[in-house]
mmCIF file of C-alpha atoms and ligand atoms in Angstrom:
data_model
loop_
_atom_site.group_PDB
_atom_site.id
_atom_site.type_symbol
_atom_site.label_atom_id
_atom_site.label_comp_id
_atom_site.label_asym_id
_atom_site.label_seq_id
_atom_site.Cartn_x
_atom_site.Cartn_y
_atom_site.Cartn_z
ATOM 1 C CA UNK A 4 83.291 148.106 158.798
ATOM 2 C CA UNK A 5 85.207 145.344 156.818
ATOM 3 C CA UNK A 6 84.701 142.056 156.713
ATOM 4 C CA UNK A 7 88.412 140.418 157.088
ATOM 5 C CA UNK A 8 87.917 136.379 157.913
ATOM 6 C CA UNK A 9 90.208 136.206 160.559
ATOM 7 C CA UNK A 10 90.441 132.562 159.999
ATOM 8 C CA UNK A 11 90.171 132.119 155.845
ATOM 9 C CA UNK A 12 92.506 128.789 156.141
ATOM 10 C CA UNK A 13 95.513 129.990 154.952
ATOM 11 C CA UNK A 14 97.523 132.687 156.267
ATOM 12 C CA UNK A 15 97.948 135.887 153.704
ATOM 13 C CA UNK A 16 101.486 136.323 152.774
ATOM 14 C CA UNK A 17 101.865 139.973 151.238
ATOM 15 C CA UNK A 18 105.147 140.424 149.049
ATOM 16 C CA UNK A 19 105.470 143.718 147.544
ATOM 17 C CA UNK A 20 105.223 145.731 150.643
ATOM 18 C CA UNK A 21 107.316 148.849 151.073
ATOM 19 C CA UNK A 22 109.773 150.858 153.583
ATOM 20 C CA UNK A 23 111.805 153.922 153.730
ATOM 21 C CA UNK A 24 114.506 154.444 156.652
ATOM 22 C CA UNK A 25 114.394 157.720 157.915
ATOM 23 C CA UNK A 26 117.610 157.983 156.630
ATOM 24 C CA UNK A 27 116.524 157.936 153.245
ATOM 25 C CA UNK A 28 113.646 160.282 153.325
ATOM 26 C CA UNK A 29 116.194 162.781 154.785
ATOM 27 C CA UNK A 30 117.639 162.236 151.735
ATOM 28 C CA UNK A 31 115.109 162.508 149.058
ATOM 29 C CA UNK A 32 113.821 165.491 150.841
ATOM 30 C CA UNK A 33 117.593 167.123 150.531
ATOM 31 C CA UNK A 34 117.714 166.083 146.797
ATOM 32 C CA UNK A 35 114.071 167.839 146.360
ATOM 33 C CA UNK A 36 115.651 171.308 147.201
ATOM 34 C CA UNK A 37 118.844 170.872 145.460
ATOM 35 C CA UNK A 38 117.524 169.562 142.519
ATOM 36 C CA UNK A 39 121.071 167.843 141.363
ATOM 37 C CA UNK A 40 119.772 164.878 139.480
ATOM 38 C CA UNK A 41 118.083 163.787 136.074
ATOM 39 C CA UNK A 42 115.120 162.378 136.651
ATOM 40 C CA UNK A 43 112.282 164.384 136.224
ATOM 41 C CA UNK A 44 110.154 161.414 137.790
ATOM 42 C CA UNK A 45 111.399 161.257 140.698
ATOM 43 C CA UNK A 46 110.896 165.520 141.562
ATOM 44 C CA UNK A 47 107.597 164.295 140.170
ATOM 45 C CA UNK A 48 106.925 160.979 142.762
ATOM 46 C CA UNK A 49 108.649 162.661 145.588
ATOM 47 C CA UNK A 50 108.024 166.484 144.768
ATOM 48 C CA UNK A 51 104.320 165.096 146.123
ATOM 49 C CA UNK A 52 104.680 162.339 148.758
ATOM 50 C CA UNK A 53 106.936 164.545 150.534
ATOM 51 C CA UNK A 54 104.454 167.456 150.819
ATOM 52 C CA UNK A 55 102.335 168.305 153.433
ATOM 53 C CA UNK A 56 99.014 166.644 152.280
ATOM 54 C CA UNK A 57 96.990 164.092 154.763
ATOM 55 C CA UNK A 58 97.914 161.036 151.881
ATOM 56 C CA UNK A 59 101.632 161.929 151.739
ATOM 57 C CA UNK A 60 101.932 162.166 155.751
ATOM 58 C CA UNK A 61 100.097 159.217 156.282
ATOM 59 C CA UNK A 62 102.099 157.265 153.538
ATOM 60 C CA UNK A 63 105.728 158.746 154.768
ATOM 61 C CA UNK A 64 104.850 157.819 158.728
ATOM 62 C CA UNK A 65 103.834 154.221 157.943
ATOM 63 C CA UNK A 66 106.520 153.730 154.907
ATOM 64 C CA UNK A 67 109.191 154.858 157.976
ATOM 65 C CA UNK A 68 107.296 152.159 160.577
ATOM 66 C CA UNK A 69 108.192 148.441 160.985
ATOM 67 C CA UNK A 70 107.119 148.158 164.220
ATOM 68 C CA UNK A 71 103.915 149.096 166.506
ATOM 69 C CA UNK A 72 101.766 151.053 163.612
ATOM 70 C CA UNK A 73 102.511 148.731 160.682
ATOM 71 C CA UNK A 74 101.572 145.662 162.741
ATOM 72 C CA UNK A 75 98.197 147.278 163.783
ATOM 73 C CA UNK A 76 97.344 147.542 160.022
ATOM 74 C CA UNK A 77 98.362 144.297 159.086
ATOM 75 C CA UNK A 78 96.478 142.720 161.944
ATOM 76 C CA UNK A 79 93.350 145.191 160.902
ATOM 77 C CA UNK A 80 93.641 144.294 157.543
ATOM 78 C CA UNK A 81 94.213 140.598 158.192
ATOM 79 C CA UNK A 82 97.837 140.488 157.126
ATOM 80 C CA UNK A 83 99.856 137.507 158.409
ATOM 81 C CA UNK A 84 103.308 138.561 156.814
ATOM 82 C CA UNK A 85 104.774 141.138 154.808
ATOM 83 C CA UNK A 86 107.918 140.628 152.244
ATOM 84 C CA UNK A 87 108.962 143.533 152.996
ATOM 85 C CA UNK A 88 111.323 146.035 150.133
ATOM 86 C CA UNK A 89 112.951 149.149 150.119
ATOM 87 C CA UNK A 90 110.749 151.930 148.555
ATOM 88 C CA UNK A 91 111.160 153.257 144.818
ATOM 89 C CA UNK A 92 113.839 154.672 143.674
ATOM 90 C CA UNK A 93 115.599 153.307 146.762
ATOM 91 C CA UNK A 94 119.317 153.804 146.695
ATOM 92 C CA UNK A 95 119.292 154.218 142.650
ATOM 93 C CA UNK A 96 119.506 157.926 142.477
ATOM 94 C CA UNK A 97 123.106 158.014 144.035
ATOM 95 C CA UNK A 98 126.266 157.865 143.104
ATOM 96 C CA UNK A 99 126.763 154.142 142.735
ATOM 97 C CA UNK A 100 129.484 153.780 145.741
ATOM 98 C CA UNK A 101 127.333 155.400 148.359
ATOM 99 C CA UNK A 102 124.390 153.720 146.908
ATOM 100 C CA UNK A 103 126.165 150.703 148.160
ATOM 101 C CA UNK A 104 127.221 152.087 151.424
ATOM 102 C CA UNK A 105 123.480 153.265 151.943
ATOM 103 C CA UNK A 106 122.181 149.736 151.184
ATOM 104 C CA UNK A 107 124.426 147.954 153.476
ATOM 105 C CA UNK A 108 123.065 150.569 156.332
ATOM 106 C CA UNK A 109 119.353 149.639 155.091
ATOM 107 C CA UNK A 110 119.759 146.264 155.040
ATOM 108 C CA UNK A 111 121.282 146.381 158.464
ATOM 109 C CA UNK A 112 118.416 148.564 159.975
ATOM 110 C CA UNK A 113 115.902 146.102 158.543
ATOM 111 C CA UNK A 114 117.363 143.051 159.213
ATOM 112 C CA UNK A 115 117.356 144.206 163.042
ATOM 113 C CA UNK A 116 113.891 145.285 162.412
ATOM 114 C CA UNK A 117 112.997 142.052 161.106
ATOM 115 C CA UNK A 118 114.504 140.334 164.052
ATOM 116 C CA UNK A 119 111.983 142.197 166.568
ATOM 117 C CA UNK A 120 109.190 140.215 164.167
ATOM 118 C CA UNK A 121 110.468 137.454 163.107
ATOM 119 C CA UNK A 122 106.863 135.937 162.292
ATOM 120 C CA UNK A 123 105.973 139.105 160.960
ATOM 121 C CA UNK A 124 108.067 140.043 158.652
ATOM 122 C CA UNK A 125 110.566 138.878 156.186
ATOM 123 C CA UNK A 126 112.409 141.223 153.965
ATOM 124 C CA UNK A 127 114.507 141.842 150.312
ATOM 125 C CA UNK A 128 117.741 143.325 150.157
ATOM 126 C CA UNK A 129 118.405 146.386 148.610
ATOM 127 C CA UNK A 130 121.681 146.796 146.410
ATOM 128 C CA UNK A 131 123.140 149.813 144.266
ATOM 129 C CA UNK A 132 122.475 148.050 140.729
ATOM 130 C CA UNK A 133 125.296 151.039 138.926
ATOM 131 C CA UNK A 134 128.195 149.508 141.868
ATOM 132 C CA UNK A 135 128.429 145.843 139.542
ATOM 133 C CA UNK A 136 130.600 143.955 141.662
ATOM 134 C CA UNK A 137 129.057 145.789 145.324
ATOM 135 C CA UNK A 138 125.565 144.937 144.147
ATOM 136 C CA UNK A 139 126.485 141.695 143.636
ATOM 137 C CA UNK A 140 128.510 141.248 146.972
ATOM 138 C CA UNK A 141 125.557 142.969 148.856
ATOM 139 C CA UNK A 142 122.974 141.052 147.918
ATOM 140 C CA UNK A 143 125.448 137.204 148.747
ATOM 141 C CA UNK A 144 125.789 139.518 152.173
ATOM 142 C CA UNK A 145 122.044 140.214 152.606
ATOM 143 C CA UNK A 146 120.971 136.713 151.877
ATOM 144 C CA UNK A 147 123.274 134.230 153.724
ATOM 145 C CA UNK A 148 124.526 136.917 156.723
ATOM 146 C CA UNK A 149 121.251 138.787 157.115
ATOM 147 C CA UNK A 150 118.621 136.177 156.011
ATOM 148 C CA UNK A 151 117.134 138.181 153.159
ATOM 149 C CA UNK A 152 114.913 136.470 151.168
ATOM 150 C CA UNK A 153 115.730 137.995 147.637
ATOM 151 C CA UNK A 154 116.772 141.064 145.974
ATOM 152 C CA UNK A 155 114.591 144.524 145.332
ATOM 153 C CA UNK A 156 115.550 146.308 141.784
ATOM 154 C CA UNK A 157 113.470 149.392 141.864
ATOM 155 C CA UNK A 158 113.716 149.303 138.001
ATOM 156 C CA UNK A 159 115.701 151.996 136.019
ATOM 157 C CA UNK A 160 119.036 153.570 137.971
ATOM 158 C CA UNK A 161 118.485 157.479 136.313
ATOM 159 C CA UNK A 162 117.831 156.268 133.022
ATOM 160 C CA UNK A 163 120.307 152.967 132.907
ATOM 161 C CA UNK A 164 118.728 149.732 132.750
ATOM 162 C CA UNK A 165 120.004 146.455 133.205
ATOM 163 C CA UNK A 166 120.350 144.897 129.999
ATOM 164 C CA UNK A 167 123.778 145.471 129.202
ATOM 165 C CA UNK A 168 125.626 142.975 130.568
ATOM 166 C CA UNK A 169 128.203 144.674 132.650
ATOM 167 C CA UNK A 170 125.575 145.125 135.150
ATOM 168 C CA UNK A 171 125.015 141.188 135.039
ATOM 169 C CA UNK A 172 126.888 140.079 138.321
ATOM 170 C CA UNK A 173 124.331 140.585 140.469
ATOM 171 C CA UNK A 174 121.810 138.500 138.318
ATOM 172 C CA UNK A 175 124.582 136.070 138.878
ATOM 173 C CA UNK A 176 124.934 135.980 142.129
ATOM 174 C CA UNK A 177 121.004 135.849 142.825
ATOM 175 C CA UNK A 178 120.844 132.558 140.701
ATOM 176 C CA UNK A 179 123.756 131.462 142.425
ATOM 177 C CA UNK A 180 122.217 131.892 145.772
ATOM 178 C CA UNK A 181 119.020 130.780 144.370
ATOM 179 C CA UNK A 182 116.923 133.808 145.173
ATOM 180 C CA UNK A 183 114.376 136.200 143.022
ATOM 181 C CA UNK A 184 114.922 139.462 142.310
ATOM 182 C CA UNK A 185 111.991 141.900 142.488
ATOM 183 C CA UNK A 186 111.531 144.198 139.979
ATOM 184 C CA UNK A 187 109.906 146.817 140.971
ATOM 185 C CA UNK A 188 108.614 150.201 139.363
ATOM 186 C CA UNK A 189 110.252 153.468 139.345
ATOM 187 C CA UNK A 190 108.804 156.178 137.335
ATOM 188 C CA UNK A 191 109.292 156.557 133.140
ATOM 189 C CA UNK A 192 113.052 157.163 132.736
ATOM 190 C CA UNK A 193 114.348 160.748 131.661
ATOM 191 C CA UNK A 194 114.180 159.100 128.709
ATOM 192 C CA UNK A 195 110.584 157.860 128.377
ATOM 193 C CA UNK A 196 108.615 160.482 130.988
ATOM 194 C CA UNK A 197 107.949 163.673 128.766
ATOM 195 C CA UNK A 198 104.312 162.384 127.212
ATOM 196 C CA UNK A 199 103.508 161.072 130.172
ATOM 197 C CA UNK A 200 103.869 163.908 133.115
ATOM 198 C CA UNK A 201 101.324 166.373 131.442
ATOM 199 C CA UNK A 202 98.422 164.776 132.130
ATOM 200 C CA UNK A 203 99.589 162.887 135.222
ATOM 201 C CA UNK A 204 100.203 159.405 133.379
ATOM 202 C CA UNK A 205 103.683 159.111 134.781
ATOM 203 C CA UNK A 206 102.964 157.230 137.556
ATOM 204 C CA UNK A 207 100.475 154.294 138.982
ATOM 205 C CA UNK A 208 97.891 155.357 136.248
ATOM 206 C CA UNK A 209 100.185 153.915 133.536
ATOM 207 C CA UNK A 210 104.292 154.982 133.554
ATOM 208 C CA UNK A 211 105.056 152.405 136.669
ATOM 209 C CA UNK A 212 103.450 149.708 134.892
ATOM 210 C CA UNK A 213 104.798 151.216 131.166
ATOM 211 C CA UNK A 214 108.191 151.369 132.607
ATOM 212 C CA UNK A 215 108.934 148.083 134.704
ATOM 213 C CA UNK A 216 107.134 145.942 131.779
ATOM 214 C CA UNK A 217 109.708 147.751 129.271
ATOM 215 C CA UNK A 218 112.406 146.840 131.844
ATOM 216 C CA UNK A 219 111.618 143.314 132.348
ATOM 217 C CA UNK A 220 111.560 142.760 128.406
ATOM 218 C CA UNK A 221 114.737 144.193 127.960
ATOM 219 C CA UNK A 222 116.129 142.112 130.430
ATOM 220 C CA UNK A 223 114.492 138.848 128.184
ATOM 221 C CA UNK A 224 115.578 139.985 124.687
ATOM 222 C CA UNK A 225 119.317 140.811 125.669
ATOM 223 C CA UNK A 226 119.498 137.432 126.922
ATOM 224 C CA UNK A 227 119.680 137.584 130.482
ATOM 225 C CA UNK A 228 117.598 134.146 130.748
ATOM 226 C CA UNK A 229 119.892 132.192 128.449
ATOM 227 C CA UNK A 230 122.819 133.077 130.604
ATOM 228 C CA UNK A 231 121.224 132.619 133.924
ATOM 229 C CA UNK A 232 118.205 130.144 133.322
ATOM 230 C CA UNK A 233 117.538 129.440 136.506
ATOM 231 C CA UNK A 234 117.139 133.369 137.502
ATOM 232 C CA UNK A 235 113.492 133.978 138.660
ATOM 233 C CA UNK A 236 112.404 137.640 138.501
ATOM 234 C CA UNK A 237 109.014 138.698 140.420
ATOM 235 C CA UNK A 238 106.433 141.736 138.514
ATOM 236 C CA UNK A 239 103.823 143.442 140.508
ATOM 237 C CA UNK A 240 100.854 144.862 139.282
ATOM 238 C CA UNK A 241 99.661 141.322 137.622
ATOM 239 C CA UNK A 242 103.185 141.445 135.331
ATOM 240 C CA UNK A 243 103.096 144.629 134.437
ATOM 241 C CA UNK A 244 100.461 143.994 131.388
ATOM 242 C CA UNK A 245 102.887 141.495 130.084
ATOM 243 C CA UNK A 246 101.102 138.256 130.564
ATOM 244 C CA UNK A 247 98.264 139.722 128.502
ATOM 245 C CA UNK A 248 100.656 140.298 125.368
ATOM 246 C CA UNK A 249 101.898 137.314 126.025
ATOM 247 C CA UNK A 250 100.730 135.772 122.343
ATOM 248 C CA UNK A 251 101.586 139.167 120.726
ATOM 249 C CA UNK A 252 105.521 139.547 122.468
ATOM 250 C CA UNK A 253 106.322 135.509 121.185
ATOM 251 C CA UNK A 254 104.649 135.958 117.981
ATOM 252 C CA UNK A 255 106.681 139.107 117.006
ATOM 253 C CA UNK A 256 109.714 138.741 119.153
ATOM 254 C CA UNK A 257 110.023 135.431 117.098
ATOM 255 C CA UNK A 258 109.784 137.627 113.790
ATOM 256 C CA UNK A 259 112.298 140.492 114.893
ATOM 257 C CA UNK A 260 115.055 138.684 116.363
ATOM 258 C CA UNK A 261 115.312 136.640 113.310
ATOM 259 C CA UNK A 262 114.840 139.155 110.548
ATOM 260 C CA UNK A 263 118.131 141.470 110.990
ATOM 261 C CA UNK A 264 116.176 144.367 111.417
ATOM 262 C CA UNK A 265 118.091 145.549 114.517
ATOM 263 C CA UNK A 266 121.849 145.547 114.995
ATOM 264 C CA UNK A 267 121.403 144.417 118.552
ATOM 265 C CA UNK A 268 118.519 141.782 118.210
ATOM 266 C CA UNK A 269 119.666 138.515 118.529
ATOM 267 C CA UNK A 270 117.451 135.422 118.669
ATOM 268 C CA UNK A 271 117.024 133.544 121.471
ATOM 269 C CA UNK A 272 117.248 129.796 122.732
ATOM 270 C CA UNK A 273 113.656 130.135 123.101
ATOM 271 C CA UNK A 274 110.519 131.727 122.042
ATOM 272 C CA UNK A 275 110.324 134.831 124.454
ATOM 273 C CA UNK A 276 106.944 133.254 125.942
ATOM 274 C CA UNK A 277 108.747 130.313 127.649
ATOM 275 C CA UNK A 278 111.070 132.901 129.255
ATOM 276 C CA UNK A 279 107.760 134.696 130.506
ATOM 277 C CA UNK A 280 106.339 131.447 131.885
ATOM 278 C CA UNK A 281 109.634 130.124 133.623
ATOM 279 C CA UNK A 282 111.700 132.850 134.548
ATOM 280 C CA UNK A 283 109.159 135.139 136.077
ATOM 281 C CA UNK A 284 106.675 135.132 139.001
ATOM 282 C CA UNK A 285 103.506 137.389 139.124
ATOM 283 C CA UNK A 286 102.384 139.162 142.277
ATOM 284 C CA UNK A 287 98.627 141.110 142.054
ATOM 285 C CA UNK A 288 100.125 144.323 143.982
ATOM 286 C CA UNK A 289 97.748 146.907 143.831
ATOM 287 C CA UNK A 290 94.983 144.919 141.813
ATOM 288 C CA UNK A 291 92.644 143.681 143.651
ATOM 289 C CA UNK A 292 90.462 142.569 140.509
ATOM 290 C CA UNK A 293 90.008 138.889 139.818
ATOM 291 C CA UNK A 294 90.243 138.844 136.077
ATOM 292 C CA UNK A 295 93.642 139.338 135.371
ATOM 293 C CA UNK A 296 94.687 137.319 138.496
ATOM 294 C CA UNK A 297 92.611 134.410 137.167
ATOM 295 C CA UNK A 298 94.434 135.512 133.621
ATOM 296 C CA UNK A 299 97.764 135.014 134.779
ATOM 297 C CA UNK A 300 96.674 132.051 136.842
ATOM 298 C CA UNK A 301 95.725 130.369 133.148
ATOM 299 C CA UNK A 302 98.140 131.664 130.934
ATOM 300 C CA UNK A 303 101.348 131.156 133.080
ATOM 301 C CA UNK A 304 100.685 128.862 135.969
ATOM 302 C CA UNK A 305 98.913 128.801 139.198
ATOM 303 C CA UNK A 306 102.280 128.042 140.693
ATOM 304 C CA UNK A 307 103.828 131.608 139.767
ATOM 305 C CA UNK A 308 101.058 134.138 140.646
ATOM 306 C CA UNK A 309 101.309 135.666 144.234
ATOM 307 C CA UNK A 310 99.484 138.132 146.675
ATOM 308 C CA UNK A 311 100.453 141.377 147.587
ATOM 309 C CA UNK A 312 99.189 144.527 149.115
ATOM 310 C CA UNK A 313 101.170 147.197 147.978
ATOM 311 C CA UNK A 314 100.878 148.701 151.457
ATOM 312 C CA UNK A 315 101.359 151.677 152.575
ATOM 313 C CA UNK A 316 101.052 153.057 148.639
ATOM 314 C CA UNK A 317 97.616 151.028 148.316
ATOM 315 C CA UNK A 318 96.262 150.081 151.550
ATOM 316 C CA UNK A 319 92.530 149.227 151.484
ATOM 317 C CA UNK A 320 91.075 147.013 153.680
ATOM 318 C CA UNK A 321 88.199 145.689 151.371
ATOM 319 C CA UNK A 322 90.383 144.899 148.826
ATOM 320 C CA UNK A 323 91.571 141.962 151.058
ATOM 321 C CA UNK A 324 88.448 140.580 151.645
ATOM 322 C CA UNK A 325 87.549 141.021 147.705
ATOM 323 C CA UNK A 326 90.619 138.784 147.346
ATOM 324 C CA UNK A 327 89.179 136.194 149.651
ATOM 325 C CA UNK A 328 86.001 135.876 147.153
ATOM 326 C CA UNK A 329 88.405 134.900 144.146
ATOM 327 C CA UNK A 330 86.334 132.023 142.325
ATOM 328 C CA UNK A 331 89.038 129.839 143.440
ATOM 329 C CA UNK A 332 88.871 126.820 145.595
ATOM 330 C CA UNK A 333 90.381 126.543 148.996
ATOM 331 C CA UNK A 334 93.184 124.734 148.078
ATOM 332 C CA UNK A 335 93.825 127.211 145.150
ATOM 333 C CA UNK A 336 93.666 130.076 147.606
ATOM 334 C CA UNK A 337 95.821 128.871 149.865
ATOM 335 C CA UNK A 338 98.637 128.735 147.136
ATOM 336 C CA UNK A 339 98.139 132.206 145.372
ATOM 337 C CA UNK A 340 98.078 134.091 149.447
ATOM 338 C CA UNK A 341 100.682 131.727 151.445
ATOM 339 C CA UNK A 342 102.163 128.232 149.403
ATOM 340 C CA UNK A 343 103.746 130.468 146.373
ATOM 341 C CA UNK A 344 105.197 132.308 148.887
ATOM 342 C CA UNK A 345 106.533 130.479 151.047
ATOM 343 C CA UNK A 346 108.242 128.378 148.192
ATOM 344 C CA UNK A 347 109.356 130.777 146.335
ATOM 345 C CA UNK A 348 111.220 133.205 149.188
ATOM 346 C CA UNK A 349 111.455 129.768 151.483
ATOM 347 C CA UNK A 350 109.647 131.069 154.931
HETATM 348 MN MN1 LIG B 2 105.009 148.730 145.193
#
């Protein structure tokens, strides 16, 4: 069996934790047999987790649960609290209307889920990034009406990313409301996913991570941060490999933006490494290794790096009490499993 303290001194606050309403497997599962979108990741992603192997039954059941079965494995696994997010790609493969309309059903049905566990669970709102001005208004609704503590951007919307700034409001409106946005992976974009899918590098192995870090850059060079600077934006996966280029993105960013190379490339206010150290938080979703968690603790700030399971996707019960071994003090522990959190998504 595992060793889980039950009584480490802090409680363990895990915020990238997924869900999928029934609602919306019906719908991938629909979209799997009609085959009407471009996104060869997500046949890819979903052509397997909704098969009929034990992995993708067990993951659908529990990513469908927020009730008797998920609590069992958080209290098993020693899990005080999940932030809780819609699934990847979410909403984002739909027409950007009903992706709205779907969110605003999501958000209900977890909200009211949420309610049932209030010390359990707290959750991030999902919005239809494509809809500008009903992502925006969804996630003001989710936060102040349903008590949401941020916003979940399951990356890339079929290939679109968020860079351009007509798909800026909702950035807006998070800053204005003073909450992060998560963003999360999808798989490689149409765009991106050919040398990838071969050899099965599309997803966790290397395209999530590939992918969201691409995304999150984009978001920096365009400018996003010198429009909003107050905007906080949360990576899993210990930042997507980003933190370790950290040196490498400033020292070259720096170089490009200034050179006139690219019609697009602006420079910024700042070097691109403040913007990595201000503007973004860190969780250690699926990595359950102390080296790059200590990394990211160094290079960025012990105030910004965050625990999370990953569950159902990654849900291994010795990786928790791995975590609990970090050569970290108790004090230090305390902040990276509960006091980021609870500052950062105010519980
Ligand atoms: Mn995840």
């Amino acid at each position: 069996m595992n060793e889980i303290n039950p009584n480490p001194g802090y409680k363990r606050i895990a915020t990238e934790e997924a869900w999928a309403p029934t609602e919306l497997m019906n719908l991938f599962h629909k979209e799997l047999e009609r085959k009407s979108i471009k996104d060869p990741g997500f046949y890819s992603l979903w052509g397997f987790f909704s098969g009929n192997s034990q992995r993708a039954q067990d993951l659908s059941r529990r990513l469908q649960d927020l009730n008797d079965e998920r609590i069992k494995d958080m209290d098993s696994a020693g899990i005080d609290m999940q932030v809780v997010a819609l699934t990847s790609p979410g909403v984002q493969i739909f027409e950007p209307e009903m992706g709205t309309s779907l969110a605003i059903r999501f958000n209900d049905e977890l909200a009211d889920q949420i309610s049932k566990n209030p010390d359990r669970f707290v959750g991030l709102a999902a919005f239809s990034p494509m809809d500008t001005k009903g992502a925006a208004k969804e996630l003001e609704r989710g936060v102040t009406k349903l008590g949401m503590k941020g916003g979940i951007l399951n990356s890339h919307s079929l290939g679109t990313y968020m860079d351009d700034e007509k798909y800026w409001e909702v950035f807006e409106a998070a800053e204005a409301l003073d909450v992060p946005i998560y963003l999360h992976p999808n798989t490689p974009s149409p765009q991106m996913i050919e040398p990838f899918l071969k050899l099965g590098l599309d997803a966790a192995v290397y395209g999530f991570g590939c992918e969201t870090g691409l995304h999150a850059l984009r978001l920096l060079v365009a400018g996003l941060f010198d429009r909003f600077p107050k905007l906080q934006i949360i990576l899993g996966h210990c930042g997507e490999s980003l933190p370790f280029n950290l040196s490498r993105i400033n020292y070259m960013h720096g170089h490009v933006s200034t050179s006139n190379r690219y019609e697009n490339v602006k420079p910024l206010k700042r070097p691109a490494m403040d913007y990595l150290k201000e503007n973004f938080y860190y969780t250690n979703s699926g990595v359950a290794w102390a080296p790059p968690i200590m990394f990211i603790r160094d290079v960025i700030s012990p105030d910004r790096m965050l625990y999370a399971m990953d569950y159902p996707w990654q849900f291994i019960h010795s990786e928790v009490a791995e975590l609990d071994n970090l050569p970290m003090t108790g004090a230090e522990k305390k902040q990276f499993f509960e006091g980021n959190a609870r500052k950062l998504f105010k519980i």
